[in-house]
Amino acid sequence: MRMLDSGQEADLDISWNEQAKINRFSTVTHQLSNIESQVKSLCNEKELLNDATNELELADDEDPIPIRRGDVFFIVSTEKAKDIMAARTEKVDKELAELSKEKEKHGEEIKSLKRDLYARFKDQINLERE
C-alpha cells in the first residue's frame, strides 16, 4: 500500500478478508522471488554442466577425470564422468520443470489477487514490484 502524506488520514476500512488477501499477495510474491532466484541458479548450473560435458567429449577415454562431490574429489573414468554429468543434467532439468510449474501457479494466484485488490482499493494500493 502507498504511504499517506503527513496530515492525511486513512479513510479506508479494511476487512479481515481483504487484509488476508494483502498478506497472501505478499507471501506469494516473496515465494515467486525465491523461485526466480532458484531458476537462475539452476540455469547457471545447467550451463556449467553443458560446458563440462562438452569438455568431456574432447577428453581421451583413458584420462582420469576428477569429479567433485561436496568437498572431496573422486577420480573416475571418462565414461563414468559422462554418466554422472548426464544424470545431474537430467535432475536439473526436472527441477527446472517443477519450478516452472510452481512459477506459473504463483503467477496465476498473483494475477487473481491483484484483480481482487485493485477492484476494491483502486489507486489506493500499489501491488507492483519495484
PDB file of C-alpha atoms in Angstrom:
ATOM      1  CA  MET A   1       0.000   0.000   0.000  1.00  0.00           C
ATOM      2  CA  ARG A   2       1.142   3.526  -0.562  1.00  0.00           C
ATOM      3  CA  MET A   3       2.237   5.781   2.251  1.00  0.00           C
ATOM      4  CA  LEU A   4      -0.034   8.580   3.363  1.00  0.00           C
ATOM      5  CA  ASP A   5       1.182  12.146   3.207  1.00  0.00           C
ATOM      6  CA  SER A   6       1.725  13.823   6.557  1.00  0.00           C
ATOM      7  CA  GLY A   7      -1.540  15.116   7.931  1.00  0.00           C
ATOM      8  CA  GLN A   8      -3.564  12.860   5.644  1.00  0.00           C
ATOM      9  CA  GLU A   9      -5.771  10.304   7.336  1.00  0.00           C
ATOM     10  CA  ALA A  10      -6.751   6.908   6.015  1.00  0.00           C
ATOM     11  CA  ASP A  11     -10.410   6.754   5.130  1.00  0.00           C
ATOM     12  CA  LEU A  12     -10.467   3.049   4.355  1.00  0.00           C
ATOM     13  CA  ASP A  13     -11.973   0.293   6.364  1.00  0.00           C
ATOM     14  CA  ILE A  14     -10.197  -2.942   5.575  1.00  0.00           C
ATOM     15  CA  SER A  15     -11.964  -6.166   6.368  1.00  0.00           C
ATOM     16  CA  TRP A  16     -10.217  -9.202   7.744  1.00  0.00           C
ATOM     17  CA  ASN A  17     -10.689 -10.971   4.403  1.00  0.00           C
ATOM     18  CA  GLU A  18      -9.098  -8.074   2.498  1.00  0.00           C
ATOM     19  CA  GLN A  19      -6.162  -7.996   4.904  1.00  0.00           C
ATOM     20  CA  ALA A  20      -5.757 -11.751   4.430  1.00  0.00           C
ATOM     21  CA  LYS A  21      -5.611 -11.212   0.640  1.00  0.00           C
ATOM     22  CA  ILE A  22      -2.972  -8.495   1.051  1.00  0.00           C
ATOM     23  CA  ASN A  23      -0.921 -10.786   3.290  1.00  0.00           C
ATOM     24  CA  ARG A  24      -1.332 -13.686   0.853  1.00  0.00           C
ATOM     25  CA  PHE A  25      -0.227 -11.442  -2.018  1.00  0.00           C
ATOM     26  CA  SER A  26       2.917 -10.536  -0.081  1.00  0.00           C
ATOM     27  CA  THR A  27       3.669 -14.173   0.741  1.00  0.00           C
ATOM     28  CA  VAL A  28       3.142 -15.418  -2.819  1.00  0.00           C
ATOM     29  CA  THR A  29       5.218 -12.559  -4.245  1.00  0.00           C
ATOM     30  CA  HIS A  30       8.081 -13.471  -1.899  1.00  0.00           C
ATOM     31  CA  GLN A  31       7.797 -17.152  -2.868  1.00  0.00           C
ATOM     32  CA  LEU A  32       7.841 -16.185  -6.545  1.00  0.00           C
ATOM     33  CA  SER A  33      11.034 -14.185  -5.992  1.00  0.00           C
ATOM     34  CA  ASN A  34      12.624 -17.223  -4.344  1.00  0.00           C
ATOM     35  CA  ILE A  35      11.569 -19.436  -7.260  1.00  0.00           C
ATOM     36  CA  GLU A  36      13.023 -16.982  -9.772  1.00  0.00           C
ATOM     37  CA  SER A  37      16.285 -16.990  -7.826  1.00  0.00           C
ATOM     38  CA  GLN A  38      16.364 -20.805  -7.824  1.00  0.00           C
ATOM     39  CA  VAL A  39      15.633 -20.915 -11.564  1.00  0.00           C
ATOM     40  CA  LYS A  40      18.514 -18.523 -12.238  1.00  0.00           C
ATOM     41  CA  SER A  41      20.861 -20.640 -10.122  1.00  0.00           C
ATOM     42  CA  LEU A  42      19.780 -23.867 -11.839  1.00  0.00           C
ATOM     43  CA  CYS A  43      20.175 -22.300 -15.288  1.00  0.00           C
ATOM     44  CA  ASN A  44      23.732 -21.320 -14.377  1.00  0.00           C
ATOM     45  CA  GLU A  45      24.386 -24.848 -13.107  1.00  0.00           C
ATOM     46  CA  LYS A  46      22.951 -26.339 -16.309  1.00  0.00           C
ATOM     47  CA  GLU A  47      25.212 -24.119 -18.395  1.00  0.00           C
ATOM     48  CA  LEU A  48      28.233 -25.263 -16.382  1.00  0.00           C
ATOM     49  CA  LEU A  49      27.166 -28.896 -16.773  1.00  0.00           C
ATOM     50  CA  ASN A  50      26.835 -28.451 -20.532  1.00  0.00           C
ATOM     51  CA  ASP A  51      30.305 -26.894 -20.671  1.00  0.00           C
ATOM     52  CA  ALA A  52      31.747 -29.742 -18.612  1.00  0.00           C
ATOM     53  CA  THR A  53      30.022 -32.318 -20.812  1.00  0.00           C
ATOM     54  CA  ASN A  54      31.497 -30.684 -23.913  1.00  0.00           C
ATOM     55  CA  GLU A  55      34.950 -30.776 -22.334  1.00  0.00           C
ATOM     56  CA  LEU A  56      34.470 -34.472 -21.540  1.00  0.00           C
ATOM     57  CA  GLU A  57      33.747 -35.146 -25.200  1.00  0.00           C
ATOM     58  CA  LEU A  58      37.210 -33.784 -26.017  1.00  0.00           C
ATOM     59  CA  ALA A  59      38.960 -35.839 -23.316  1.00  0.00           C
ATOM     60  CA  ASP A  60      40.723 -39.115 -24.055  1.00  0.00           C
ATOM     61  CA  ASP A  61      38.876 -42.190 -22.836  1.00  0.00           C
ATOM     62  CA  GLU A  62      41.885 -43.193 -20.742  1.00  0.00           C
ATOM     63  CA  ASP A  63      42.237 -39.849 -18.953  1.00  0.00           C
ATOM     64  CA  PRO A  64      41.269 -39.903 -15.279  1.00  0.00           C
ATOM     65  CA  ILE A  65      38.596 -37.294 -14.560  1.00  0.00           C
ATOM     66  CA  PRO A  66      38.283 -35.636 -11.133  1.00  0.00           C
ATOM     67  CA  ILE A  67      34.637 -35.291 -10.044  1.00  0.00           C
ATOM     68  CA  ARG A  68      33.760 -33.109  -7.076  1.00  0.00           C
ATOM     69  CA  ARG A  69      31.230 -34.342  -4.518  1.00  0.00           C
ATOM     70  CA  GLY A  70      30.895 -31.810  -1.711  1.00  0.00           C
ATOM     71  CA  ASP A  71      34.417 -31.013  -0.554  1.00  0.00           C
ATOM     72  CA  VAL A  72      36.010 -34.169  -1.975  1.00  0.00           C
ATOM     73  CA  PHE A  73      37.280 -35.008  -5.453  1.00  0.00           C
ATOM     74  CA  PHE A  74      36.978 -38.544  -6.832  1.00  0.00           C
ATOM     75  CA  ILE A  75      38.906 -39.826  -9.807  1.00  0.00           C
ATOM     76  CA  VAL A  76      36.660 -41.636 -12.271  1.00  0.00           C
ATOM     77  CA  SER A  77      36.839 -42.839 -15.853  1.00  0.00           C
ATOM     78  CA  THR A  78      35.644 -40.632 -18.700  1.00  0.00           C
ATOM     79  CA  GLU A  79      32.595 -42.848 -19.254  1.00  0.00           C
ATOM     80  CA  LYS A  80      31.646 -42.704 -15.583  1.00  0.00           C
ATOM     81  CA  ALA A  81      32.095 -38.903 -15.613  1.00  0.00           C
ATOM     82  CA  LYS A  82      29.810 -38.643 -18.659  1.00  0.00           C
ATOM     83  CA  ASP A  83      27.187 -40.752 -16.870  1.00  0.00           C
ATOM     84  CA  ILE A  84      27.422 -38.566 -13.769  1.00  0.00           C
ATOM     85  CA  MET A  85      27.069 -35.393 -15.856  1.00  0.00           C
ATOM     86  CA  ALA A  86      24.083 -36.812 -17.746  1.00  0.00           C
ATOM     87  CA  ALA A  87      22.357 -37.824 -14.508  1.00  0.00           C
ATOM     88  CA  ARG A  88      22.932 -34.407 -12.931  1.00  0.00           C
ATOM     89  CA  THR A  89      21.745 -32.620 -16.082  1.00  0.00           C
ATOM     90  CA  GLU A  90      18.573 -34.716 -16.059  1.00  0.00           C
ATOM     91  CA  LYS A  91      17.999 -33.876 -12.383  1.00  0.00           C
ATOM     92  CA  VAL A  92      18.470 -30.150 -13.061  1.00  0.00           C
ATOM     93  CA  ASP A  93      16.022 -30.340 -15.994  1.00  0.00           C
ATOM     94  CA  LYS A  94      13.396 -31.983 -13.753  1.00  0.00           C
ATOM     95  CA  GLU A  95      13.912 -29.345 -11.058  1.00  0.00           C
ATOM     96  CA  LEU A  96      13.568 -26.569 -13.643  1.00  0.00           C
ATOM     97  CA  ALA A  97      10.324 -28.103 -14.930  1.00  0.00           C
ATOM     98  CA  GLU A  98       8.905 -28.322 -11.398  1.00  0.00           C
ATOM     99  CA  LEU A  99       9.901 -24.737 -10.645  1.00  0.00           C
ATOM    100  CA  SER A 100       8.355 -23.599 -13.910  1.00  0.00           C
ATOM    101  CA  LYS A 101       5.028 -25.169 -12.887  1.00  0.00           C
ATOM    102  CA  GLU A 102       5.233 -23.531  -9.449  1.00  0.00           C
ATOM    103  CA  LYS A 103       6.108 -20.181 -11.014  1.00  0.00           C
ATOM    104  CA  GLU A 104       3.095 -20.410 -13.331  1.00  0.00           C
ATOM    105  CA  LYS A 105       0.783 -21.364 -10.440  1.00  0.00           C
ATOM    106  CA  HIS A 106       2.063 -18.458  -8.313  1.00  0.00           C
ATOM    107  CA  GLY A 107       1.745 -16.076 -11.259  1.00  0.00           C
ATOM    108  CA  GLU A 108      -1.902 -17.013 -11.702  1.00  0.00           C
ATOM    109  CA  GLU A 109      -2.587 -16.544  -7.994  1.00  0.00           C
ATOM    110  CA  ILE A 110      -0.877 -13.142  -8.011  1.00  0.00           C
ATOM    111  CA  LYS A 111      -2.920 -12.083 -11.025  1.00  0.00           C
ATOM    112  CA  SER A 112      -6.140 -13.121  -9.269  1.00  0.00           C
ATOM    113  CA  LEU A 113      -5.204 -11.347  -6.039  1.00  0.00           C
ATOM    114  CA  LYS A 114      -4.224  -8.189  -7.942  1.00  0.00           C
ATOM    115  CA  ARG A 115      -7.551  -8.200  -9.754  1.00  0.00           C
ATOM    116  CA  ASP A 116      -9.487  -8.517  -6.484  1.00  0.00           C
ATOM    117  CA  LEU A 117      -7.413  -5.970  -4.564  1.00  0.00           C
ATOM    118  CA  TYR A 118      -7.316  -3.362  -7.334  1.00  0.00           C
ATOM    119  CA  ALA A 119     -11.104  -3.765  -7.764  1.00  0.00           C
ATOM    120  CA  ARG A 120     -11.568  -2.985  -4.085  1.00  0.00           C
ATOM    121  CA  PHE A 121      -8.860  -0.349  -3.462  1.00  0.00           C
ATOM    122  CA  LYS A 122      -8.355   1.070  -6.981  1.00  0.00           C
ATOM    123  CA  ASP A 123      -5.425   3.545  -6.889  1.00  0.00           C
ATOM    124  CA  GLN A 124      -5.129   3.453  -3.099  1.00  0.00           C
ATOM    125  CA  ILE A 125      -2.922   0.370  -3.230  1.00  0.00           C
ATOM    126  CA  ASN A 126       0.269  -0.388  -5.122  1.00  0.00           C
ATOM    127  CA  LEU A 127       0.920  -4.051  -5.846  1.00  0.00           C
ATOM    128  CA  GLU A 128       3.615  -3.616  -8.474  1.00  0.00           C
ATOM    129  CA  ARG A 129       7.175  -4.774  -7.918  1.00  0.00           C
ATOM    130  CA  GLU A 130       9.813  -2.110  -7.602  1.00  0.00           C
TER     131      GLU A 130
END
